[in-house]
Amino acid sequence: MDESQELDDYEDDEYVSMTSAELLDKLKEAWINERMAPELLNSQEELVECMIEQLDAMERNLKTGKRNPLVNSIHSLEMERVRFLITSYIRCRLGKIEKYVVDILQQHLARGEHDPPLLSPAELQYAREYADGMENHLKSTILKHLPSNLQNFDEAKELPRPNKDKYVFIRVNDQQDQVLIDDDETTDLNEGARHIVRYSFIASLLAEGSVSLT
Amino acid sequence: MDACEIDFVAEDSLVTVLPNFSENKIFLISGDVGPFNPAMPTDIPLWLAVDLKQRQKCRIQAPKWMNVDSLQKLKQVETDSPLFSAMPDPHYIEITQLLINCAADDIPHADEVKTLVKDIADLRMAKLKKSMNEMIKEKATNARLDNLSMMEINIIRPLLTNALDQSFRLQSLQEEQLRLAGTE
């Protein structure tokens, strides 16, 4: 703990090492993006796991170390802030999973092996259990009591889906030329500029990281 | 997002403080801070500065832009220009509020500074409301808005995004109707 904290983050079989400060910044950006986006974004499972490891290491150090109370309380304060960030991020994702559970499960299963996953393993399990629970609940409280010719419930037609045409505020991280930002308008996105556009036009740029929501 | 969450993001900004205690470097997750020596200025995150100030362990130095002269010039620029001018800090509103609340004794002319920042913020909100009004009336479908701070965007977010969403939905319905009428 007496050297600056270096972490290793596995990304697509590459070794990407970043400091804990950079990890925190990335997690903060992921949190803001997730809060503002109308649909569930790709899982940032590695960032969250790394951060939780950091917190655990810090907690162990605090228990065993003999620092004075002021320094301990400063560390605790920061740990509370980081915990808030992580829990708010996960809570936001779970809220979206509960809202659009069947659609999200379909999307997740449709992803190829080399695509970034939509759900973390824990989220996948939660989504499945939630979907099953809801289906059983609806069947037992309502469908069972309807006349038999109405008892077939075609989920595919009635799925709640996120509104991808919602307007969002974006901040441009990397210069992008000739981007379609409207039905009939392309423009250059300059670094540092802020725009308000429909989410569907920038969804792929957001997944790459060339823009962030603000 | 809530205003308090925007504050949370703003609290990671760095401010200079003058500690009145001694301590070695502290290795926080968000970066190293210190070492702390009495009356030696150090840069620390705002959340830590507010905490130390409340424990009376430091004095906070006002950021370079938080003085009456600079703010008056800024207010003049903002009044004269029809567009939004660049603010000295992307979280100027939040930082001013936090510092004036806990460290008013460390900020010279705190009352005047508070009034000036509020005036600038009000000027910008008025411009923002006016341009929002025009944008909704013209049914604009996208816009560029550099130099807006996160807090200002958060304030207008509910109204602007919902209004644009609704106008898009109505427009899509209209186009759908026309399309159906054309095929009949």
Tab-separated table of C-alpha atoms in Angstrom, chain A:
chain	number	residue	atom	x	y	z
A	1	MET	CA	0.000	0.000	0.000
A	2	ASP	CA	2.971	2.321	0.147
A	3	GLU	CA	3.446	2.465	-3.601
A	4	SER	CA	1.020	3.977	-6.011
A	5	GLN	CA	-1.614	1.436	-6.884
A	6	GLU	CA	-1.160	-0.356	-10.168
A	7	LEU	CA	-3.884	-2.606	-11.427
A	8	ASP	CA	-4.102	-4.972	-14.283
A	9	ASP	CA	-7.259	-5.222	-16.264
A	10	TYR	CA	-7.760	-7.984	-18.795
A	11	GLU	CA	-9.347	-6.763	-22.000
A	12	ASP	CA	-9.736	-9.089	-24.951
A	13	ASP	CA	-6.640	-11.112	-24.088
A	14	GLU	CA	-4.607	-7.925	-23.815
A	15	TYR	CA	-2.967	-6.834	-20.639
A	16	VAL	CA	-4.154	-3.298	-19.984
A	17	SER	CA	-2.659	-1.858	-16.843
A	18	MET	CA	-4.022	1.311	-15.334
A	19	THR	CA	-3.725	3.117	-12.045
A	20	SER	CA	-6.563	3.005	-9.566
A	21	ALA	CA	-7.269	6.670	-10.316
A	22	GLU	CA	-7.802	5.883	-13.988
A	23	LEU	CA	-9.992	2.927	-13.028
A	24	LEU	CA	-12.119	5.202	-10.876
A	25	ASP	CA	-12.463	7.725	-13.707
A	26	LYS	CA	-13.562	5.018	-16.122
A	27	LEU	CA	-16.073	3.707	-13.608
A	28	LYS	CA	-17.421	7.223	-13.071
A	29	GLU	CA	-17.858	7.675	-16.814
A	30	ALA	CA	-19.590	4.289	-17.085
A	31	TRP	CA	-21.914	5.337	-14.240
A	32	ILE	CA	-22.892	8.638	-15.866
A	33	ASN	CA	-23.405	6.938	-19.245
A	34	GLU	CA	-25.577	4.235	-17.689
A	35	ARG	CA	-27.709	6.792	-15.817
A	36	MET	CA	-28.388	8.867	-18.904
A	37	ALA	CA	-28.847	6.153	-21.526
A	38	PRO	CA	-32.374	4.863	-22.247
A	39	GLU	CA	-31.185	1.281	-22.849
A	40	LEU	CA	-28.895	-1.054	-20.959
A	41	LEU	CA	-25.258	-0.513	-21.956
A	42	ASN	CA	-22.553	-3.177	-22.224
A	43	SER	CA	-21.451	-4.715	-18.976
A	44	GLN	CA	-18.330	-3.155	-17.428
A	45	GLU	CA	-17.856	-6.179	-15.213
A	46	GLU	CA	-14.037	-5.978	-15.147
A	47	LEU	CA	-14.053	-2.377	-13.939
A	48	VAL	CA	-16.512	-3.176	-11.164
A	49	GLU	CA	-14.646	-6.301	-10.050
A	50	CYS	CA	-11.299	-4.508	-10.028
A	51	MET	CA	-12.757	-1.695	-7.985
A	52	ILE	CA	-14.305	-4.083	-5.469
A	53	GLU	CA	-10.916	-5.795	-5.110
A	54	GLN	CA	-9.347	-2.403	-4.460
A	55	LEU	CA	-11.919	-1.634	-1.783
A	56	ASP	CA	-11.382	-5.004	-0.093
A	57	ALA	CA	-7.599	-4.532	-0.113
A	58	MET	CA	-7.996	-1.047	1.344
A	59	GLU	CA	-10.317	-2.350	4.064
A	60	ARG	CA	-7.883	-5.118	5.022
A	61	ASN	CA	-5.087	-2.562	5.197
A	62	LEU	CA	-7.077	-0.274	7.425
A	63	LYS	CA	-7.852	-3.073	9.856
A	64	THR	CA	-4.281	-4.280	10.178
A	65	GLY	CA	-2.315	-1.043	9.741
A	66	LYS	CA	-1.491	1.338	12.561
A	67	ARG	CA	-2.235	4.704	11.039
A	68	ASN	CA	-3.515	7.601	13.023
A	69	PRO	CA	-7.316	8.082	13.194
A	70	LEU	CA	-7.326	11.081	10.843
A	71	VAL	CA	-5.768	9.151	7.974
A	72	ASN	CA	-8.049	6.189	8.641
A	73	SER	CA	-11.117	8.387	8.514
A	74	ILE	CA	-9.949	9.960	5.250
A	75	HIS	CA	-9.561	6.497	3.735
A	76	SER	CA	-12.999	5.507	5.053
A	77	LEU	CA	-14.568	8.617	3.574
A	78	GLU	CA	-13.128	7.850	0.175
A	79	MET	CA	-14.185	4.219	0.405
A	80	GLU	CA	-17.771	5.337	1.103
A	81	ARG	CA	-17.680	7.515	-2.005
A	82	VAL	CA	-16.414	4.649	-4.148
A	83	ARG	CA	-18.992	2.285	-2.673
A	84	PHE	CA	-21.746	4.754	-3.522
A	85	LEU	CA	-20.496	4.897	-7.112
A	86	ILE	CA	-20.466	1.121	-7.495
A	87	THR	CA	-23.835	0.532	-5.843
A	88	SER	CA	-25.524	3.331	-7.792
A	89	TYR	CA	-24.133	1.905	-11.041
A	90	ILE	CA	-25.341	-1.607	-10.295
A	91	ARG	CA	-28.711	-0.354	-9.034
A	92	CYS	CA	-29.233	1.577	-12.267
A	93	ARG	CA	-28.456	-1.495	-14.358
A	94	LEU	CA	-30.734	-3.718	-12.296
A	95	GLY	CA	-33.548	-1.180	-12.664
A	96	LYS	CA	-33.213	-1.317	-16.436
A	97	ILE	CA	-32.997	-5.122	-16.391
A	98	GLU	CA	-36.243	-5.305	-14.428
A	99	LYS	CA	-37.956	-2.914	-16.811
A	100	TYR	CA	-36.990	-4.634	-20.064
A	101	VAL	CA	-36.109	-8.105	-18.867
A	102	VAL	CA	-37.310	-10.262	-21.781
A	103	ASP	CA	-35.895	-7.928	-24.409
A	104	ILE	CA	-32.556	-7.786	-22.612
A	105	LEU	CA	-32.311	-11.574	-22.311
A	106	GLN	CA	-32.988	-11.911	-26.024
A	107	GLN	CA	-30.315	-9.323	-26.831
A	108	HIS	CA	-27.773	-10.958	-24.558
A	109	LEU	CA	-28.265	-14.391	-26.075
A	110	ALA	CA	-28.055	-12.945	-29.585
A	111	ARG	CA	-24.546	-11.618	-28.918
A	112	GLY	CA	-21.730	-13.543	-30.556
A	113	GLU	CA	-18.759	-14.982	-28.668
A	114	HIS	CA	-16.493	-12.113	-29.631
A	115	ASP	CA	-18.955	-9.335	-28.924
A	116	PRO	CA	-18.779	-7.542	-25.600
A	117	PRO	CA	-21.358	-9.060	-23.230
A	118	LEU	CA	-24.459	-7.165	-22.280
A	119	LEU	CA	-24.876	-8.741	-18.849
A	120	SER	CA	-22.422	-9.932	-16.256
A	121	PRO	CA	-22.860	-13.560	-15.108
A	122	ALA	CA	-24.565	-12.416	-11.898
A	123	GLU	CA	-26.861	-10.069	-13.812
A	124	LEU	CA	-27.714	-12.855	-16.259
A	125	GLN	CA	-28.786	-15.106	-13.427
A	126	TYR	CA	-30.816	-12.305	-11.866
A	127	ALA	CA	-32.481	-11.514	-15.185
A	128	ARG	CA	-33.438	-15.145	-15.766
A	129	GLU	CA	-34.858	-15.566	-12.281
A	130	TYR	CA	-36.756	-12.290	-12.545
A	131	ALA	CA	-38.206	-13.182	-15.946
A	132	ASP	CA	-39.306	-16.612	-14.722
A	133	GLY	CA	-40.767	-15.150	-11.564
A	134	MET	CA	-42.754	-12.533	-13.457
A	135	GLU	CA	-44.030	-15.072	-15.951
A	136	ASN	CA	-45.195	-17.449	-13.234
A	137	HIS	CA	-46.775	-14.620	-11.292
A	138	LEU	CA	-48.674	-13.280	-14.295
A	139	LYS	CA	-49.800	-16.736	-15.313
A	140	SER	CA	-51.036	-17.697	-11.884
A	141	THR	CA	-52.794	-14.463	-11.072
A	142	ILE	CA	-54.309	-13.538	-14.412
A	143	LEU	CA	-53.898	-15.839	-17.363
A	144	LYS	CA	-55.130	-18.896	-15.545
A	145	HIS	CA	-58.451	-17.211	-14.926
A	146	LEU	CA	-59.042	-16.091	-18.483
A	147	PRO	CA	-61.064	-18.198	-20.942
A	148	SER	CA	-58.787	-20.791	-22.517
A	149	ASN	CA	-58.698	-19.250	-25.988
A	150	LEU	CA	-57.114	-16.115	-24.553
A	151	GLN	CA	-54.555	-17.931	-22.487
A	152	ASN	CA	-51.807	-17.837	-25.072
A	153	PHE	CA	-49.637	-14.926	-24.331
A	154	ASP	CA	-47.374	-14.030	-27.213
A	155	GLU	CA	-44.505	-12.300	-25.500
A	156	ALA	CA	-42.633	-11.334	-28.621
A	157	LYS	CA	-45.404	-8.983	-29.674
A	158	GLU	CA	-45.931	-7.275	-26.357
A	159	LEU	CA	-42.394	-6.725	-25.109
A	160	PRO	CA	-41.652	-3.433	-23.402
A	161	ARG	CA	-38.649	-2.056	-25.240
A	162	PRO	CA	-36.494	0.917	-24.355
A	163	ASN	CA	-37.135	4.081	-26.340
A	164	LYS	CA	-33.992	4.434	-28.433
A	165	ASP	CA	-35.182	7.701	-29.916
A	166	LYS	CA	-34.888	9.538	-26.637
A	167	TYR	CA	-32.909	12.768	-26.778
A	168	VAL	CA	-29.617	12.799	-24.884
A	169	PHE	CA	-26.823	15.271	-24.268
A	170	ILE	CA	-23.437	14.085	-25.476
A	171	ARG	CA	-19.868	15.253	-25.041
A	172	VAL	CA	-17.419	14.382	-27.806
A	173	ASN	CA	-14.207	12.632	-26.734
A	174	ASP	CA	-12.628	11.847	-30.100
A	175	GLN	CA	-12.997	13.816	-33.270
A	176	GLN	CA	-15.454	12.147	-35.649
A	177	ASP	CA	-16.040	13.363	-39.181
A	178	GLN	CA	-19.296	13.240	-41.075
A	179	VAL	CA	-21.464	11.578	-38.491
A	180	LEU	CA	-25.164	11.150	-39.120
A	181	ILE	CA	-26.852	12.974	-36.247
A	182	ASP	CA	-30.287	13.435	-37.722
A	183	ASP	CA	-32.480	11.887	-40.385
A	184	ASP	CA	-31.027	14.175	-42.997
A	185	GLU	CA	-28.024	15.829	-41.486
A	186	THR	CA	-24.379	14.813	-41.125
A	187	THR	CA	-21.853	16.887	-39.287
A	188	ASP	CA	-18.341	16.722	-37.888
A	189	LEU	CA	-18.120	16.113	-34.171
A	190	ASN	CA	-15.300	18.185	-32.737
A	191	GLU	CA	-13.505	17.129	-29.598
A	192	GLY	CA	-14.971	18.775	-26.519
A	193	ALA	CA	-18.176	19.879	-28.226
A	194	ARG	CA	-21.544	19.156	-26.672
A	195	HIS	CA	-24.662	18.285	-28.609
A	196	ILE	CA	-28.208	17.206	-28.014
A	197	VAL	CA	-29.181	14.403	-30.394
A	198	ARG	CA	-31.410	11.348	-30.554
A	199	TYR	CA	-29.830	8.376	-28.778
A	200	SER	CA	-30.187	6.000	-31.737
A	201	PHE	CA	-27.715	8.014	-33.830
A	202	ILE	CA	-24.867	7.886	-31.314
A	203	ALA	CA	-25.442	4.484	-29.688
A	204	SER	CA	-22.521	2.844	-31.490
A	205	LEU	CA	-20.186	5.788	-30.838
A	206	LEU	CA	-21.097	5.560	-27.169
A	207	ALA	CA	-20.258	1.852	-27.058
A	208	GLU	CA	-16.821	2.611	-28.549
A	209	GLY	CA	-16.177	5.449	-26.173
A	210	SER	CA	-15.866	8.207	-28.796
A	211	VAL	CA	-18.667	10.143	-27.117
A	212	SER	CA	-19.916	10.207	-23.530
A	213	LEU	CA	-23.264	11.234	-22.155
A	214	THR	CA	-23.370	14.294	-19.950
